[in-house]
Each structure stands twice: as structure tokens, then as C-alpha cells.
Amino acid sequence: MPITTIIAPEEVRKTCSQWRSERQKIAFVPTMGALHDGHLALVKRAKELCDRVIVSIFVNPLQFGPKEDFASYPRMLQGDSAKLEAAKVDALFIPNAADMYPAGYQTYIFNEGMSEILCGHYRPGHFQGVLTVVAKLFHLVQPHVALFGKKDYQQYQLIKKMVLDLFFDISIEGIATLREKDGLAMSSRNLRLNSAERSEAIQIYRAMQLVNVAYKKGEKLKAKLLEIFTRELAKSAGFRLEYAEIRYRDDLIQSPDQLEKPAVILVAAYLGSVRLIDNLELGEL
Ligand code: PAF
């Protein structure tokens, strides 16, 4: 049976409230499309957790800066829809921008702490766009569970914080980053790497792994760990590093020089015009 595809916000609200009235547990996977195995891992987990799974595909204009890649962001609805159908997703919601942000739209969700650091520092307004669209989608779908990839670690933590701060009755599941065989974190933006960049791209993961090895051997001094990262990344000439930081996991606050609590290394770097982000929870793997 072809997947049920819904465009109108009021229609998705109706479908989901029908499911709720039948006491079906709803899992929601919000995406911007160009689906890869990382997204499908979220869907798989969603199916394990709930009776109904709904996925949204919406390239949210609000989370792209004026000089960012909104126009060139990969859009491949037909292929995405086929993948979701094969994964036996119950419904696909593909709202249009005019319904999400009609003329005269005025209301936004703003986090005044964690959204301003790391990616938020380099992409002003980005997380306001993310949180606003996610809150709107949550209100329409009202899922029991929503799933997000930990590849976007800061986004995942910010969504958890929004849910906590605004009393959303939704449980947020973070799913481990899926990687290509060589270690590159799966991302829709990888499609835009040329073949030389694609081979270089794995260096971020390699460098983070070296940091992790040192951490597991007992090195807890942040400066030392970051030095290992930058030295390894510098072996590849193509990167323009935006940031590499080690922070405590839950709130991403700046951690002290000597790590005492579970931490994560977070990285953003450009290869040519493609901005890659990745992270590794230290002490894992
Ligand atoms: O991670 C993404 O794909 C997007 O930021 C999200 C959560 C779907 C909001 O547009």
C-alpha cells in the first residue's frame, strides 16, 4: 500500500488524534529529507517503541542563514517516500512553507543559553528556527515519543531542554550516530562532497577517535585532548576548522580544564563549501 502522505497541518492533526483516540502510541521522526540510513535507524527504533510512526520532511527555511545552503539543500521526495514506504512508516507529513509560516507569522521559540554557543555562535538564529519548527510539529502531531540523531548533538540537547522547560509531554529519544564503513558520520550534506573531499572527510572521526583513546587511557586534561585533535586534523590540508570543543554532555556548558564528568567532543569544520559537524561521547566505543 502506498504511504499515506499528508500536506495540510489540520489533516495531520486529525490523523494523529484519531490514532490517539484508538490508544495507539505515536512515534515521530522530524527530518528535512534526503534520507539516509541514519534516518532509517530512527524509524526502526520508532517502530520498536510505538504502534504508529509518522515522519515529517520539511526543509525549514527558518533555520538557514541568508548565506547558507537552503536553496541547494538536497531535495529528493520521491526516493525518500519510497524508503519510508519500504520501512512501513504509517504516515509522511510534508507541509509547505506557506502553511507553516503564513504571511504575518510572528511567534518563535528562543533558548537563551545553550543555543548561543558552538553551532549557535556561528549560525545565529539557527536554533531559534529549529526549536520553532519542532515545537510547531510537536503541537500538530502530539507524539508520545520523538526521535533525533545524536549527530546533531546540540540540537538534541536543545530539544530536550525545550521539552523540559515548556512542559511538552513527549519523551525524546537520542539515537547514536550512524557512520559509513570508513567512519564518516552519515549526513544529507555528504552528498555535496566531491570525491577528494569525501576521502578527506573521515579525518574528523579519526582525530576524535585518537582523543577518545587518550581519554580512555586516563588523559583528562582538556587542552591535551584538544591538542591531539588539532594535530591529527592538521594532517589533512583541506579543512577549515570552525570549532573543536570538549564540553559536559547534558548542558554543554564549558567544562573545566580537568574533566570530571561525562564529556563529549564536538566539531564543526568546512571542507570546501560543505560544513561538516560531528561529535563523540568520550569514554564510549
Ligand atoms: O535535524 C533536522 O533534520 C532538522 O534540524 C529538524 C529537527 C528536522 C528541524 O527542521
JSON list of N, CA, C and O in Angstrom, two decimals, residues 118-143:
[
{"chain": "A", "resi": 118, "resn": "LEU", "atom": "N", "xyz": [28.74, 27.11, 20.51]},
{"chain": "A", "resi": 118, "resn": "LEU", "atom": "CA", "xyz": [29.06, 26.10, 19.48]},
{"chain": "A", "resi": 118, "resn": "LEU", "atom": "C", "xyz": [28.43, 26.49, 18.14]},
{"chain": "A", "resi": 118, "resn": "LEU", "atom": "O", "xyz": [28.65, 27.58, 17.65]},
{"chain": "A", "resi": 119, "resn": "CYS", "atom": "N", "xyz": [27.60, 25.62, 17.55]},
{"chain": "A", "resi": 119, "resn": "CYS", "atom": "CA", "xyz": [27.00, 25.95, 16.24]},
{"chain": "A", "resi": 119, "resn": "CYS", "atom": "C", "xyz": [26.18, 27.23, 16.31]},
{"chain": "A", "resi": 119, "resn": "CYS", "atom": "O", "xyz": [26.12, 28.00, 15.34]},
{"chain": "A", "resi": 120, "resn": "GLY", "atom": "N", "xyz": [25.53, 27.48, 17.44]},
{"chain": "A", "resi": 120, "resn": "GLY", "atom": "CA", "xyz": [24.69, 28.67, 17.58]},
{"chain": "A", "resi": 120, "resn": "GLY", "atom": "C", "xyz": [25.49, 29.95, 17.44]},
{"chain": "A", "resi": 120, "resn": "GLY", "atom": "O", "xyz": [24.99, 30.97, 16.95]},
{"chain": "A", "resi": 121, "resn": "HIS", "atom": "N", "xyz": [26.75, 29.90, 17.87]},
{"chain": "A", "resi": 121, "resn": "HIS", "atom": "CA", "xyz": [27.61, 31.08, 17.76]},
{"chain": "A", "resi": 121, "resn": "HIS", "atom": "C", "xyz": [27.91, 31.39, 16.29]},
{"chain": "A", "resi": 121, "resn": "HIS", "atom": "O", "xyz": [27.98, 32.55, 15.89]},
{"chain": "A", "resi": 122, "resn": "TYR", "atom": "N", "xyz": [28.10, 30.34, 15.51]},
{"chain": "A", "resi": 122, "resn": "TYR", "atom": "CA", "xyz": [28.45, 30.52, 14.09]},
{"chain": "A", "resi": 122, "resn": "TYR", "atom": "C", "xyz": [27.23, 30.61, 13.19]},
{"chain": "A", "resi": 122, "resn": "TYR", "atom": "O", "xyz": [27.34, 31.04, 12.04]},
{"chain": "A", "resi": 123, "resn": "ARG", "atom": "N", "xyz": [26.08, 30.16, 13.68]},
{"chain": "A", "resi": 123, "resn": "ARG", "atom": "CA", "xyz": [24.86, 30.18, 12.86]},
{"chain": "A", "resi": 123, "resn": "ARG", "atom": "C", "xyz": [23.76, 30.92, 13.64]},
{"chain": "A", "resi": 123, "resn": "ARG", "atom": "O", "xyz": [22.80, 30.30, 14.13]},
{"chain": "A", "resi": 124, "resn": "PRO", "atom": "N", "xyz": [23.90, 32.25, 13.77]},
{"chain": "A", "resi": 124, "resn": "PRO", "atom": "CA", "xyz": [22.92, 32.97, 14.59]},
{"chain": "A", "resi": 124, "resn": "PRO", "atom": "C", "xyz": [21.50, 32.74, 14.06]},
{"chain": "A", "resi": 124, "resn": "PRO", "atom": "O", "xyz": [21.26, 32.77, 12.86]},
{"chain": "A", "resi": 125, "resn": "GLY", "atom": "N", "xyz": [20.59, 32.48, 14.97]},
{"chain": "A", "resi": 125, "resn": "GLY", "atom": "CA", "xyz": [19.19, 32.27, 14.58]},
{"chain": "A", "resi": 125, "resn": "GLY", "atom": "C", "xyz": [18.87, 30.84, 14.20]},
{"chain": "A", "resi": 125, "resn": "GLY", "atom": "O", "xyz": [17.70, 30.45, 14.12]},
{"chain": "A", "resi": 126, "resn": "HIS", "atom": "N", "xyz": [19.90, 30.02, 13.99]},
{"chain": "A", "resi": 126, "resn": "HIS", "atom": "CA", "xyz": [19.67, 28.64, 13.53]},
{"chain": "A", "resi": 126, "resn": "HIS", "atom": "C", "xyz": [18.79, 27.86, 14.51]},
{"chain": "A", "resi": 126, "resn": "HIS", "atom": "O", "xyz": [17.77, 27.28, 14.13]},
{"chain": "A", "resi": 127, "resn": "PHE", "atom": "N", "xyz": [19.17, 27.90, 15.79]},
{"chain": "A", "resi": 127, "resn": "PHE", "atom": "CA", "xyz": [18.42, 27.07, 16.74]},
{"chain": "A", "resi": 127, "resn": "PHE", "atom": "C", "xyz": [17.05, 27.63, 17.05]},
{"chain": "A", "resi": 127, "resn": "PHE", "atom": "O", "xyz": [16.13, 26.90, 17.41]},
{"chain": "A", "resi": 128, "resn": "GLN", "atom": "N", "xyz": [16.90, 28.94, 16.89]},
{"chain": "A", "resi": 128, "resn": "GLN", "atom": "CA", "xyz": [15.55, 29.52, 17.02]},
{"chain": "A", "resi": 128, "resn": "GLN", "atom": "C", "xyz": [14.66, 28.92, 15.93]},
{"chain": "A", "resi": 128, "resn": "GLN", "atom": "O", "xyz": [13.51, 28.55, 16.16]},
{"chain": "A", "resi": 129, "resn": "GLY", "atom": "N", "xyz": [15.22, 28.79, 14.72]},
{"chain": "A", "resi": 129, "resn": "GLY", "atom": "CA", "xyz": [14.48, 28.18, 13.61]},
{"chain": "A", "resi": 129, "resn": "GLY", "atom": "C", "xyz": [14.16, 26.72, 13.88]},
{"chain": "A", "resi": 129, "resn": "GLY", "atom": "O", "xyz": [13.04, 26.25, 13.64]},
{"chain": "A", "resi": 130, "resn": "VAL", "atom": "N", "xyz": [15.15, 25.99, 14.41]},
{"chain": "A", "resi": 130, "resn": "VAL", "atom": "CA", "xyz": [14.95, 24.56, 14.70]},
{"chain": "A", "resi": 130, "resn": "VAL", "atom": "C", "xyz": [13.87, 24.39, 15.78]},
{"chain": "A", "resi": 130, "resn": "VAL", "atom": "O", "xyz": [12.92, 23.63, 15.62]},
{"chain": "A", "resi": 131, "resn": "LEU", "atom": "N", "xyz": [14.04, 25.12, 16.89]},
{"chain": "A", "resi": 131, "resn": "LEU", "atom": "CA", "xyz": [13.11, 24.91, 18.02]},
{"chain": "A", "resi": 131, "resn": "LEU", "atom": "C", "xyz": [11.70, 25.34, 17.63]},
{"chain": "A", "resi": 131, "resn": "LEU", "atom": "O", "xyz": [10.72, 24.70, 18.02]},
{"chain": "A", "resi": 132, "resn": "THR", "atom": "N", "xyz": [11.60, 26.41, 16.84]},
{"chain": "A", "resi": 132, "resn": "THR", "atom": "CA", "xyz": [10.27, 26.87, 16.44]},
{"chain": "A", "resi": 132, "resn": "THR", "atom": "C", "xyz": [9.58, 25.82, 15.59]},
{"chain": "A", "resi": 132, "resn": "THR", "atom": "O", "xyz": [8.42, 25.46, 15.84]},
{"chain": "A", "resi": 133, "resn": "VAL", "atom": "N", "xyz": [10.27, 25.30, 14.60]},
{"chain": "A", "resi": 133, "resn": "VAL", "atom": "CA", "xyz": [9.60, 24.32, 13.73]},
{"chain": "A", "resi": 133, "resn": "VAL", "atom": "C", "xyz": [9.30, 23.03, 14.50]},
{"chain": "A", "resi": 133, "resn": "VAL", "atom": "O", "xyz": [8.23, 22.43, 14.33]},
{"chain": "A", "resi": 134, "resn": "VAL", "atom": "N", "xyz": [10.22, 22.61, 15.36]},
{"chain": "A", "resi": 134, "resn": "VAL", "atom": "CA", "xyz": [9.99, 21.37, 16.10]},
{"chain": "A", "resi": 134, "resn": "VAL", "atom": "C", "xyz": [8.80, 21.54, 17.05]},
{"chain": "A", "resi": 134, "resn": "VAL", "atom": "O", "xyz": [7.94, 20.66, 17.16]},
{"chain": "A", "resi": 135, "resn": "ALA", "atom": "N", "xyz": [8.70, 22.70, 17.70]},
{"chain": "A", "resi": 135, "resn": "ALA", "atom": "CA", "xyz": [7.57, 22.94, 18.60]},
{"chain": "A", "resi": 135, "resn": "ALA", "atom": "C", "xyz": [6.25, 22.91, 17.81]},
{"chain": "A", "resi": 135, "resn": "ALA", "atom": "O", "xyz": [5.25, 22.34, 18.25]},
{"chain": "A", "resi": 136, "resn": "LYS", "atom": "N", "xyz": [6.26, 23.53, 16.64]},
{"chain": "A", "resi": 136, "resn": "LYS", "atom": "CA", "xyz": [5.04, 23.55, 15.82]},
{"chain": "A", "resi": 136, "resn": "LYS", "atom": "C", "xyz": [4.66, 22.12, 15.40]},
{"chain": "A", "resi": 136, "resn": "LYS", "atom": "O", "xyz": [3.50, 21.73, 15.47]},
{"chain": "A", "resi": 137, "resn": "LEU", "atom": "N", "xyz": [5.66, 21.37, 14.97]},
{"chain": "A", "resi": 137, "resn": "LEU", "atom": "CA", "xyz": [5.39, 19.98, 14.55]},
{"chain": "A", "resi": 137, "resn": "LEU", "atom": "C", "xyz": [4.90, 19.15, 15.75]},
{"chain": "A", "resi": 137, "resn": "LEU", "atom": "O", "xyz": [3.96, 18.35, 15.63]},
{"chain": "A", "resi": 138, "resn": "PHE", "atom": "N", "xyz": [5.51, 19.37, 16.91]},
{"chain": "A", "resi": 138, "resn": "PHE", "atom": "CA", "xyz": [5.07, 18.64, 18.12]},
{"chain": "A", "resi": 138, "resn": "PHE", "atom": "C", "xyz": [3.60, 18.95, 18.42]},
{"chain": "A", "resi": 138, "resn": "PHE", "atom": "O", "xyz": [2.84, 18.07, 18.80]},
{"chain": "A", "resi": 139, "resn": "HIS", "atom": "N", "xyz": [3.21, 20.22, 18.26]},
{"chain": "A", "resi": 139, "resn": "HIS", "atom": "CA", "xyz": [1.82, 20.58, 18.56]},
{"chain": "A", "resi": 139, "resn": "HIS", "atom": "C", "xyz": [0.85, 19.91, 17.60]},
{"chain": "A", "resi": 139, "resn": "HIS", "atom": "O", "xyz": [-0.26, 19.54, 17.97]},
{"chain": "A", "resi": 140, "resn": "LEU", "atom": "N", "xyz": [1.26, 19.75, 16.36]},
{"chain": "A", "resi": 140, "resn": "LEU", "atom": "CA", "xyz": [0.37, 19.11, 15.38]},
{"chain": "A", "resi": 140, "resn": "LEU", "atom": "C", "xyz": [0.28, 17.61, 15.62]},
{"chain": "A", "resi": 140, "resn": "LEU", "atom": "O", "xyz": [-0.80, 17.03, 15.64]},
{"chain": "A", "resi": 141, "resn": "VAL", "atom": "N", "xyz": [1.43, 16.98, 15.82]},
{"chain": "A", "resi": 141, "resn": "VAL", "atom": "CA", "xyz": [1.47, 15.52, 15.89]},
{"chain": "A", "resi": 141, "resn": "VAL", "atom": "C", "xyz": [1.15, 15.02, 17.31]},
{"chain": "A", "resi": 141, "resn": "VAL", "atom": "O", "xyz": [0.52, 13.98, 17.49]},
{"chain": "A", "resi": 142, "resn": "GLN", "atom": "N", "xyz": [1.59, 15.79, 18.31]},
{"chain": "A", "resi": 142, "resn": "GLN", "atom": "CA", "xyz": [1.46, 15.38, 19.72]},
{"chain": "A", "resi": 142, "resn": "GLN", "atom": "C", "xyz": [1.88, 13.92, 19.92]},
{"chain": "A", "resi": 142, "resn": "GLN", "atom": "O", "xyz": [1.09, 13.09, 20.37]},
{"chain": "A", "resi": 143, "resn": "PRO", "atom": "N", "xyz": [3.13, 13.62, 19.55]},
{"chain": "A", "resi": 143, "resn": "PRO", "atom": "CA", "xyz": [3.59, 12.23, 19.68]},
{"chain": "A", "resi": 143, "resn": "PRO", "atom": "C", "xyz": [3.86, 11.87, 21.13]},
{"chain": "A", "resi": 143, "resn": "PRO", "atom": "O", "xyz": [4.02, 12.74, 21.98]}
]
